[in-house]
């Protein structure tokens, strides 16, 4: 074996030290690293989730201990109630609602609370974007629960005073938690996409405006273009549900021309709107014969297409129709897609910034 060269005669503090090779190519990495685990010692998924929950609780606890957080929640509740009351009064003045249907204000307030949850979620996620994706989502969900509890209580009070279905308050609480979580991921992703706050804020604002308002406006603009002429025959052996909607039928006779609107082509775009999404979820908990049941189920009818309103379209009976897809699942999927795109973009841009010379 070759002897280690003796450098005792050379000057310097390292003169008596043996030769060595600097690990890492001379670059100093002072960032915290995750301890590498040997085979068989990797953390289990349960341990990963437990650690993420602990970090998420520490992150969310800072918000829950701040009076600014609770002031924002109280302001959102008051604003939702005020806008719902104003909207109900305006529509009642136009004769759209009978005074007996005072529960319409209850429905409007639930929708505005869903919008408020989305806006609050993206703001909170924007301000707490330093954590990992899982921790960020869990922390946002905890904040969503903190906002959903008083929202559910207030909604129940409004529902009991107006005669609205109490189950809608429970559906609203679930949607509020999910909206804060998903929009929290969007806000964190938008913030991580840029090193500067200004362009990140602009991106978060654009996403919020589109998902909360723009998608519904675009759907209304596109609806006239879905109208076309189709062929329909005569339905027989018709079966209806408690609300009078046709559920089953058979077709006989020759086809005759009818004008139909293929709303299913654009309804998916509006499904990601938090207020309309809440209505679609709430429709499952409201009796079908309720005065406002048709309002809550309107988006689902639009996503089902014209065959639900014009039976025997194209000579096809109910047996040949595809089962309807819950429009709420479509809405959550679109929102999750936005969150995934923003998160992936943030990781890619962060990697580019770190790798840039």
mmCIF file of C-alpha atoms in Angstrom:
data_model
loop_
_atom_site.group_PDB
_atom_site.id
_atom_site.type_symbol
_atom_site.label_atom_id
_atom_site.label_comp_id
_atom_site.label_asym_id
_atom_site.label_seq_id
_atom_site.Cartn_x
_atom_site.Cartn_y
_atom_site.Cartn_z
ATOM 1 C CA UNK A 1 0.000 0.000 0.000
ATOM 2 C CA UNK A 2 1.351 3.434 -0.907
ATOM 3 C CA UNK A 3 2.216 5.614 2.013
ATOM 4 C CA UNK A 4 0.387 8.843 2.593
ATOM 5 C CA UNK A 5 2.629 11.738 1.470
ATOM 6 C CA UNK A 6 4.196 13.651 4.310
ATOM 7 C CA UNK A 7 3.575 17.408 4.157
ATOM 8 C CA UNK A 8 4.982 18.239 7.541
ATOM 9 C CA UNK A 9 7.549 20.479 5.996
ATOM 10 C CA UNK A 10 4.986 22.633 4.177
ATOM 11 C CA UNK A 11 3.630 25.762 5.797
ATOM 12 C CA UNK A 12 -0.035 26.248 6.674
ATOM 13 C CA UNK A 13 -2.513 25.043 9.152
ATOM 14 C CA UNK A 14 -3.173 21.942 7.168
ATOM 15 C CA UNK A 15 0.407 20.976 6.820
ATOM 16 C CA UNK A 16 0.172 17.984 9.135
ATOM 17 C CA UNK A 17 -3.147 16.813 7.697
ATOM 18 C CA UNK A 18 -3.328 14.008 5.117
ATOM 19 C CA UNK A 19 -4.505 14.690 1.599
ATOM 20 C CA UNK A 20 -8.272 14.649 1.174
ATOM 21 C CA UNK A 21 -10.862 15.356 -1.516
ATOM 22 C CA UNK A 22 -13.503 18.021 -0.959
ATOM 23 C CA UNK A 23 -16.932 16.436 -1.213
ATOM 24 C CA UNK A 24 -19.468 18.428 -3.153
ATOM 25 C CA UNK A 25 -17.161 20.061 -5.659
ATOM 26 C CA UNK A 26 -16.360 22.991 -3.420
ATOM 27 C CA UNK A 27 -19.954 24.207 -3.062
ATOM 28 C CA UNK A 28 -21.278 24.763 0.411
ATOM 29 C CA UNK A 29 -24.849 23.546 0.964
ATOM 30 C CA UNK A 30 -26.168 24.934 4.198
ATOM 31 C CA UNK A 31 -29.815 24.121 3.444
ATOM 32 C CA UNK A 32 -31.610 21.684 5.744
ATOM 33 C CA UNK A 33 -31.724 18.203 4.326
ATOM 34 C CA UNK A 34 -34.004 15.324 4.873
ATOM 35 C CA UNK A 35 -32.160 12.554 6.626
ATOM 36 C CA UNK A 36 -31.624 9.648 4.267
ATOM 37 C CA UNK A 37 -33.126 6.400 5.415
ATOM 38 C CA UNK A 38 -31.493 3.072 4.876
ATOM 39 C CA UNK A 39 -33.445 0.205 3.382
ATOM 40 C CA UNK A 40 -36.232 -0.803 5.708
ATOM 41 C CA UNK A 41 -36.158 2.473 7.647
ATOM 42 C CA UNK A 42 -38.168 4.672 5.269
ATOM 43 C CA UNK A 43 -41.002 6.531 6.988
ATOM 44 C CA UNK A 44 -44.387 4.924 6.570
ATOM 45 C CA UNK A 45 -47.230 6.841 4.860
ATOM 46 C CA UNK A 46 -48.923 7.144 8.241
ATOM 47 C CA UNK A 47 -45.805 8.785 9.695
ATOM 48 C CA UNK A 48 -45.615 11.195 6.746
ATOM 49 C CA UNK A 49 -49.252 12.202 7.191
ATOM 50 C CA UNK A 50 -48.828 12.553 10.942
ATOM 51 C CA UNK A 51 -45.811 14.823 10.503
ATOM 52 C CA UNK A 52 -47.673 16.861 7.878
ATOM 53 C CA UNK A 53 -50.636 17.238 10.219
ATOM 54 C CA UNK A 54 -48.404 18.500 13.009
ATOM 55 C CA UNK A 55 -46.760 21.056 10.723
ATOM 56 C CA UNK A 56 -50.134 22.056 9.282
ATOM 57 C CA UNK A 57 -51.576 22.597 12.745
ATOM 58 C CA UNK A 58 -48.599 24.768 13.701
ATOM 59 C CA UNK A 59 -49.131 26.807 10.524
ATOM 60 C CA UNK A 60 -52.891 27.124 10.950
ATOM 61 C CA UNK A 61 -52.622 27.896 14.656
ATOM 62 C CA UNK A 62 -50.883 31.167 13.824
ATOM 63 C CA UNK A 63 -53.968 32.182 11.867
ATOM 64 C CA UNK A 64 -56.446 30.954 14.454
ATOM 65 C CA UNK A 65 -54.688 32.958 17.166
ATOM 66 C CA UNK A 66 -54.855 36.169 15.122
ATOM 67 C CA UNK A 67 -57.798 38.499 15.508
ATOM 68 C CA UNK A 68 -57.306 39.527 11.864
ATOM 69 C CA UNK A 69 -58.344 36.013 10.838
ATOM 70 C CA UNK A 70 -61.562 36.138 12.829
ATOM 71 C CA UNK A 71 -62.239 39.683 11.672
ATOM 72 C CA UNK A 72 -62.001 38.432 8.089
ATOM 73 C CA UNK A 73 -64.368 35.553 8.817
ATOM 74 C CA UNK A 74 -66.872 37.889 10.487
ATOM 75 C CA UNK A 75 -66.633 40.356 7.599
ATOM 76 C CA UNK A 76 -67.237 37.564 5.085
ATOM 77 C CA UNK A 77 -70.332 36.417 6.982
ATOM 78 C CA UNK A 78 -71.721 39.937 7.212
ATOM 79 C CA UNK A 79 -70.995 40.659 3.553
ATOM 80 C CA UNK A 80 -72.622 37.401 2.425
ATOM 81 C CA UNK A 81 -75.736 38.171 4.450
ATOM 82 C CA UNK A 82 -75.939 41.743 3.149
ATOM 83 C CA UNK A 83 -75.470 40.739 -0.503
ATOM 84 C CA UNK A 84 -78.031 37.945 -0.166
ATOM 85 C CA UNK A 85 -80.568 40.326 1.361
ATOM 86 C CA UNK A 86 -79.951 42.924 -1.354
ATOM 87 C CA UNK A 87 -80.233 40.342 -4.132
ATOM 88 C CA UNK A 88 -83.439 38.902 -2.697
ATOM 89 C CA UNK A 89 -84.985 42.364 -2.329
ATOM 90 C CA UNK A 90 -84.034 43.274 -5.907
ATOM 91 C CA UNK A 91 -85.463 40.069 -7.389
ATOM 92 C CA UNK A 92 -88.599 40.388 -5.281
ATOM 93 C CA UNK A 93 -89.108 43.917 -6.588
ATOM 94 C CA UNK A 94 -88.965 42.518 -10.123
ATOM 95 C CA UNK A 95 -91.582 39.915 -9.248
ATOM 96 C CA UNK A 96 -89.245 36.933 -9.619
ATOM 97 C CA UNK A 97 -90.009 35.586 -6.160
ATOM 98 C CA UNK A 98 -93.197 35.489 -4.157
ATOM 99 C CA UNK A 99 -92.922 36.804 -0.622
ATOM 100 C CA UNK A 100 -93.698 33.264 0.542
ATOM 101 C CA UNK A 101 -90.397 32.055 -0.914
ATOM 102 C CA UNK A 102 -88.312 33.908 1.646
ATOM 103 C CA UNK A 103 -85.943 30.933 1.832
ATOM 104 C CA UNK A 104 -84.427 32.244 -1.406
ATOM 105 C CA UNK A 105 -82.331 34.560 0.742
ATOM 106 C CA UNK A 106 -81.071 31.489 2.593
ATOM 107 C CA UNK A 107 -79.940 29.933 -0.695
ATOM 108 C CA UNK A 108 -78.331 33.177 -1.873
ATOM 109 C CA UNK A 109 -76.400 33.555 1.368
ATOM 110 C CA UNK A 110 -75.062 30.010 1.086
ATOM 111 C CA UNK A 111 -73.847 30.763 -2.434
ATOM 112 C CA UNK A 112 -72.156 33.996 -1.401
ATOM 113 C CA UNK A 113 -70.475 32.192 1.498
ATOM 114 C CA UNK A 114 -69.025 29.682 -0.975
ATOM 115 C CA UNK A 115 -67.616 32.569 -3.014
ATOM 116 C CA UNK A 116 -66.222 34.149 0.154
ATOM 117 C CA UNK A 117 -64.576 30.849 1.092
ATOM 118 C CA UNK A 118 -62.868 30.670 -2.301
ATOM 119 C CA UNK A 119 -61.538 34.222 -2.057
ATOM 120 C CA UNK A 120 -60.413 33.755 1.539
ATOM 121 C CA UNK A 121 -58.791 30.433 0.685
ATOM 122 C CA UNK A 122 -56.676 31.849 -2.126
ATOM 123 C CA UNK A 123 -55.616 34.793 0.053
ATOM 124 C CA UNK A 124 -54.647 32.550 2.959
ATOM 125 C CA UNK A 125 -52.826 30.167 0.649
ATOM 126 C CA UNK A 126 -50.980 33.080 -0.952
ATOM 127 C CA UNK A 127 -49.773 34.286 2.448
ATOM 128 C CA UNK A 128 -48.720 30.813 3.630
ATOM 129 C CA UNK A 129 -46.920 29.419 0.581
ATOM 130 C CA UNK A 130 -43.654 28.404 2.238
ATOM 131 C CA UNK A 131 -44.731 24.898 3.284
ATOM 132 C CA UNK A 132 -44.892 21.711 1.272
ATOM 133 C CA UNK A 133 -47.940 20.913 -0.837
ATOM 134 C CA UNK A 134 -49.449 18.454 1.635
ATOM 135 C CA UNK A 135 -48.857 20.727 4.626
ATOM 136 C CA UNK A 136 -50.278 23.682 2.721
ATOM 137 C CA UNK A 137 -53.453 21.796 1.819
ATOM 138 C CA UNK A 138 -53.962 20.482 5.337
ATOM 139 C CA UNK A 139 -53.365 23.899 6.888
ATOM 140 C CA UNK A 140 -55.834 25.455 4.454
ATOM 141 C CA UNK A 141 -58.375 22.758 5.324
ATOM 142 C CA UNK A 142 -58.024 23.524 9.033
ATOM 143 C CA UNK A 143 -58.661 27.207 8.311
ATOM 144 C CA UNK A 144 -61.634 26.123 6.218
ATOM 145 C CA UNK A 145 -63.100 24.196 9.130
ATOM 146 C CA UNK A 146 -62.639 27.246 11.378
ATOM 147 C CA UNK A 147 -64.541 29.355 8.836
ATOM 148 C CA UNK A 148 -67.181 26.710 8.108
ATOM 149 C CA UNK A 149 -68.306 26.248 11.720
ATOM 150 C CA UNK A 150 -69.611 29.816 12.303
ATOM 151 C CA UNK A 151 -70.891 29.902 8.714
ATOM 152 C CA UNK A 152 -72.966 26.777 9.320
ATOM 153 C CA UNK A 153 -74.364 28.215 12.559
ATOM 154 C CA UNK A 154 -75.351 31.502 10.929
ATOM 155 C CA UNK A 155 -76.846 29.701 7.923
ATOM 156 C CA UNK A 156 -78.909 27.484 10.201
ATOM 157 C CA UNK A 157 -80.265 30.547 11.969
ATOM 158 C CA UNK A 158 -81.187 32.166 8.652
ATOM 159 C CA UNK A 159 -82.656 28.902 7.360
ATOM 160 C CA UNK A 160 -84.824 28.371 10.419
ATOM 161 C CA UNK A 161 -86.079 31.949 10.261
ATOM 162 C CA UNK A 162 -86.956 31.741 6.561
ATOM 163 C CA UNK A 163 -88.163 28.159 6.392
ATOM 164 C CA UNK A 164 -85.278 26.920 4.282
ATOM 165 C CA UNK A 165 -84.078 23.296 4.294
ATOM 166 C CA UNK A 166 -81.615 22.847 7.205
ATOM 167 C CA UNK A 167 -79.608 20.257 5.275
ATOM 168 C CA UNK A 168 -78.355 22.999 2.967
ATOM 169 C CA UNK A 169 -76.321 24.463 5.840
ATOM 170 C CA UNK A 170 -74.508 21.163 6.286
ATOM 171 C CA UNK A 171 -73.805 20.931 2.561
ATOM 172 C CA UNK A 172 -72.509 24.507 2.640
ATOM 173 C CA UNK A 173 -70.111 23.669 5.480
ATOM 174 C CA UNK A 174 -68.618 20.781 3.493
ATOM 175 C CA UNK A 175 -68.242 22.890 0.354
ATOM 176 C CA UNK A 176 -66.660 25.758 2.305
ATOM 177 C CA UNK A 177 -63.978 23.455 3.729
ATOM 178 C CA UNK A 178 -63.175 22.011 0.289
ATOM 179 C CA UNK A 179 -63.151 25.427 -1.370
ATOM 180 C CA UNK A 180 -60.736 26.885 1.179
ATOM 181 C CA UNK A 181 -58.485 23.848 0.742
ATOM 182 C CA UNK A 182 -58.445 23.819 -3.071
ATOM 183 C CA UNK A 183 -58.178 27.583 -3.457
ATOM 184 C CA UNK A 184 -55.488 27.563 -0.782
ATOM 185 C CA UNK A 185 -53.415 25.328 -3.061
ATOM 186 C CA UNK A 186 -54.047 27.725 -5.937
ATOM 187 C CA UNK A 187 -52.958 30.720 -3.900
ATOM 188 C CA UNK A 188 -49.805 28.981 -2.695
ATOM 189 C CA UNK A 189 -49.012 27.800 -6.215
ATOM 190 C CA UNK A 190 -49.490 31.274 -7.671
ATOM 191 C CA UNK A 191 -47.184 32.771 -5.013
ATOM 192 C CA UNK A 192 -44.476 30.173 -5.622
ATOM 193 C CA UNK A 193 -44.536 30.756 -9.374
ATOM 194 C CA UNK A 194 -42.758 34.097 -9.022
ATOM 195 C CA UNK A 195 -40.015 35.450 -6.836
ATOM 196 C CA UNK A 196 -41.782 38.827 -6.777
ATOM 197 C CA UNK A 197 -45.085 39.402 -5.026
ATOM 198 C CA UNK A 198 -46.691 41.622 -7.695
ATOM 199 C CA UNK A 199 -46.883 39.175 -10.634
ATOM 200 C CA UNK A 200 -47.860 36.387 -8.244
ATOM 201 C CA UNK A 201 -50.704 38.520 -6.911
ATOM 202 C CA UNK A 202 -51.876 39.318 -10.436
ATOM 203 C CA UNK A 203 -51.933 35.607 -11.308
ATOM 204 C CA UNK A 204 -53.881 34.752 -8.153
ATOM 205 C CA UNK A 205 -56.375 37.553 -8.864
ATOM 206 C CA UNK A 206 -56.919 36.392 -12.460
ATOM 207 C CA UNK A 207 -57.546 32.805 -11.352
ATOM 208 C CA UNK A 208 -59.966 33.981 -8.655
ATOM 209 C CA UNK A 209 -61.901 36.233 -11.012
ATOM 210 C CA UNK A 210 -62.250 33.494 -13.606
ATOM 211 C CA UNK A 211 -63.339 30.705 -11.254
ATOM 212 C CA UNK A 212 -65.661 32.888 -9.161
ATOM 213 C CA UNK A 213 -67.206 35.101 -11.844
ATOM 214 C CA UNK A 214 -65.743 34.684 -15.326
ATOM 215 C CA UNK A 215 -66.719 31.060 -15.869
ATOM 216 C CA UNK A 216 -70.396 31.799 -15.244
ATOM 217 C CA UNK A 217 -70.297 34.839 -17.536
ATOM 218 C CA UNK A 218 -68.599 32.864 -20.326
ATOM 219 C CA UNK A 219 -71.181 30.099 -19.980
ATOM 220 C CA UNK A 220 -74.046 32.563 -20.423
ATOM 221 C CA UNK A 221 -72.335 34.020 -23.493
ATOM 222 C CA UNK A 222 -71.832 30.580 -25.042
ATOM 223 C CA UNK A 223 -75.327 29.252 -24.337
ATOM 224 C CA UNK A 224 -77.009 30.768 -27.441
ATOM 225 C CA UNK A 225 -74.507 28.963 -29.643
ATOM 226 C CA UNK A 226 -75.607 25.560 -28.332
ATOM 227 C CA UNK A 227 -79.106 25.803 -29.839
ATOM 228 C CA UNK A 228 -79.745 23.663 -32.899
ATOM 229 C CA UNK A 229 -82.456 21.589 -34.569
ATOM 230 C CA UNK A 230 -82.905 17.937 -33.671
ATOM 231 C CA UNK A 231 -85.384 15.138 -34.253
ATOM 232 C CA UNK A 232 -87.787 13.930 -31.568
ATOM 233 C CA UNK A 233 -90.487 11.253 -31.453
ATOM 234 C CA UNK A 234 -93.346 10.540 -29.053
ATOM 235 C CA UNK A 235 -92.569 9.286 -25.507
ATOM 236 C CA UNK A 236 -94.812 6.574 -24.039
ATOM 237 C CA UNK A 237 -94.855 4.675 -20.738
ATOM 238 C CA UNK A 238 -93.556 7.809 -19.041
ATOM 239 C CA UNK A 239 -92.487 7.639 -15.402
ATOM 240 C CA UNK A 240 -91.933 10.693 -13.227
ATOM 241 C CA UNK A 241 -90.358 11.407 -9.845
ATOM 242 C CA UNK A 242 -91.890 13.271 -6.899
ATOM 243 C CA UNK A 243 -91.032 16.636 -8.468
ATOM 244 C CA UNK A 244 -92.730 15.741 -11.754
ATOM 245 C CA UNK A 245 -89.516 15.257 -13.726
ATOM 246 C CA UNK A 246 -89.481 12.513 -16.346
ATOM 247 C CA UNK A 247 -87.257 9.626 -15.291
ATOM 248 C CA UNK A 248 -88.111 6.817 -17.734
ATOM 249 C CA UNK A 249 -89.875 6.499 -21.081
ATOM 250 C CA UNK A 250 -90.015 4.644 -24.401
ATOM 251 C CA UNK A 251 -90.118 6.157 -27.897
ATOM 252 C CA UNK A 252 -92.553 5.478 -30.744
ATOM 253 C CA UNK A 253 -93.454 7.169 -34.010
ATOM 254 C CA UNK A 254 -91.458 9.076 -36.613
ATOM 255 C CA UNK A 255 -89.061 11.907 -35.855
ATOM 256 C CA UNK A 256 -90.151 15.524 -36.141
ATOM 257 C CA UNK A 257 -87.963 18.629 -36.009
ATOM 258 C CA UNK A 258 -87.574 20.390 -32.672
ATOM 259 C CA UNK A 259 -85.244 23.121 -31.448
ATOM 260 C CA UNK A 260 -83.011 22.025 -28.563
ATOM 261 C CA UNK A 261 -80.107 23.531 -26.640
ATOM 262 C CA UNK A 262 -77.106 21.278 -26.013
ATOM 263 C CA UNK A 263 -76.276 22.934 -22.719
ATOM 264 C CA UNK A 264 -74.092 19.999 -21.691
ATOM 265 C CA UNK A 265 -71.387 21.356 -24.016
ATOM 266 C CA UNK A 266 -70.797 24.421 -21.838
ATOM 267 C CA UNK A 267 -72.275 23.517 -18.449
ATOM 268 C CA UNK A 268 -68.971 21.998 -17.286
ATOM 269 C CA UNK A 269 -67.398 25.458 -17.519
ATOM 270 C CA UNK A 270 -69.799 26.922 -14.951
ATOM 271 C CA UNK A 271 -69.516 23.860 -12.709
ATOM 272 C CA UNK A 272 -66.282 25.200 -11.187
ATOM 273 C CA UNK A 273 -68.024 28.317 -9.887
ATOM 274 C CA UNK A 274 -68.140 27.960 -6.074
ATOM 275 C CA UNK A 275 -71.692 29.324 -5.758
ATOM 276 C CA UNK A 276 -73.112 27.106 -8.520
ATOM 277 C CA UNK A 277 -71.136 24.167 -7.195
ATOM 278 C CA UNK A 278 -72.703 24.678 -3.782
ATOM 279 C CA UNK A 279 -76.153 24.731 -5.365
ATOM 280 C CA UNK A 280 -75.446 21.443 -7.131
ATOM 281 C CA UNK A 281 -74.277 19.818 -3.896
ATOM 282 C CA UNK A 282 -77.194 21.289 -1.953
ATOM 283 C CA UNK A 283 -79.706 19.954 -4.474
ATOM 284 C CA UNK A 284 -78.907 16.442 -3.259
ATOM 285 C CA UNK A 285 -79.995 17.375 0.270
ATOM 286 C CA UNK A 286 -83.118 19.373 -0.575
ATOM 287 C CA UNK A 287 -86.466 17.642 -1.207
ATOM 288 C CA UNK A 288 -87.232 17.624 -4.951
ATOM 289 C CA UNK A 289 -90.647 19.209 -4.370
ATOM 290 C CA UNK A 290 -89.164 22.189 -2.513
ATOM 291 C CA UNK A 291 -89.946 25.617 -3.978
ATOM 292 C CA UNK A 292 -86.271 26.266 -4.713
ATOM 293 C CA UNK A 293 -85.286 22.723 -5.626
ATOM 294 C CA UNK A 294 -85.326 23.565 -9.311
ATOM 295 C CA UNK A 295 -82.945 26.491 -8.716
ATOM 296 C CA UNK A 296 -80.368 24.314 -6.976
ATOM 297 C CA UNK A 297 -80.660 21.530 -9.547
ATOM 298 C CA UNK A 298 -80.549 23.872 -12.546
ATOM 299 C CA UNK A 299 -76.869 23.325 -13.331
ATOM 300 C CA UNK A 300 -77.288 19.559 -13.101
ATOM 301 C CA UNK A 301 -80.178 19.713 -15.595
ATOM 302 C CA UNK A 302 -78.009 21.812 -17.911
ATOM 303 C CA UNK A 303 -75.160 19.302 -17.716
ATOM 304 C CA UNK A 304 -77.547 16.425 -18.475
ATOM 305 C CA UNK A 305 -78.334 17.909 -21.885
ATOM 306 C CA UNK A 306 -81.570 18.396 -23.854
ATOM 307 C CA UNK A 307 -82.695 14.772 -23.622
ATOM 308 C CA UNK A 308 -83.788 15.408 -20.038
ATOM 309 C CA UNK A 309 -86.215 18.093 -21.203
ATOM 310 C CA UNK A 310 -87.051 16.783 -24.687
ATOM 311 C CA UNK A 311 -87.662 13.028 -24.385
ATOM 312 C CA UNK A 312 -87.058 10.732 -27.344
ATOM 313 C CA UNK A 313 -84.482 13.025 -28.876
ATOM 314 C CA UNK A 314 -83.110 11.177 -31.881
ATOM 315 C CA UNK A 315 -85.521 8.318 -31.175
ATOM 316 C CA UNK A 316 -83.502 7.265 -28.123
ATOM 317 C CA UNK A 317 -85.392 6.131 -25.031
ATOM 318 C CA UNK A 318 -84.233 6.575 -21.448
ATOM 319 C CA UNK A 319 -82.645 3.102 -21.504
ATOM 320 C CA UNK A 320 -80.113 4.264 -24.072
ATOM 321 C CA UNK A 321 -79.054 7.399 -22.206
ATOM 322 C CA UNK A 322 -75.816 7.502 -20.292
ATOM 323 C CA UNK A 323 -76.255 7.909 -16.527
ATOM 324 C CA UNK A 324 -75.895 11.530 -15.476
ATOM 325 C CA UNK A 325 -72.541 12.553 -14.024
ATOM 326 C CA UNK A 326 -72.877 14.624 -10.817
ATOM 327 C CA UNK A 327 -71.968 18.125 -11.900
ATOM 328 C CA UNK A 328 -70.426 18.785 -8.479
ATOM 329 C CA UNK A 329 -67.726 16.202 -9.215
ATOM 330 C CA UNK A 330 -66.981 18.004 -12.465
ATOM 331 C CA UNK A 331 -66.680 21.309 -10.624
ATOM 332 C CA UNK A 332 -64.310 19.940 -7.997
ATOM 333 C CA UNK A 333 -62.272 18.221 -10.737
ATOM 334 C CA UNK A 334 -61.852 21.485 -12.665
ATOM 335 C CA UNK A 335 -60.790 23.315 -9.503
ATOM 336 C CA UNK A 336 -58.366 20.519 -8.633
ATOM 337 C CA UNK A 337 -56.984 20.777 -12.169
ATOM 338 C CA UNK A 338 -56.292 24.486 -11.696
ATOM 339 C CA UNK A 339 -54.590 23.744 -8.376
ATOM 340 C CA UNK A 340 -52.467 21.000 -9.972
ATOM 341 C CA UNK A 341 -51.396 23.206 -12.890
ATOM 342 C CA UNK A 342 -50.413 26.085 -10.607
ATOM 343 C CA UNK A 343 -48.560 23.754 -8.235
ATOM 344 C CA UNK A 344 -46.671 22.027 -11.068
ATOM 345 C CA UNK A 345 -45.823 25.383 -12.640
ATOM 346 C CA UNK A 346 -44.526 26.628 -9.296
ATOM 347 C CA UNK A 347 -42.258 23.605 -8.875
ATOM 348 C CA UNK A 348 -40.935 23.957 -12.420
ATOM 349 C CA UNK A 349 -40.225 27.664 -12.103
ATOM 350 C CA UNK A 350 -38.636 27.192 -8.680
ATOM 351 C CA UNK A 351 -36.362 24.510 -10.107
ATOM 352 C CA UNK A 352 -35.360 26.842 -12.930
ATOM 353 C CA UNK A 353 -34.569 29.680 -10.525
ATOM 354 C CA UNK A 354 -32.471 27.406 -8.332
ATOM 355 C CA UNK A 355 -30.624 25.945 -11.313
ATOM 356 C CA UNK A 356 -30.007 29.312 -12.960
ATOM 357 C CA UNK A 357 -26.338 30.425 -12.842
#
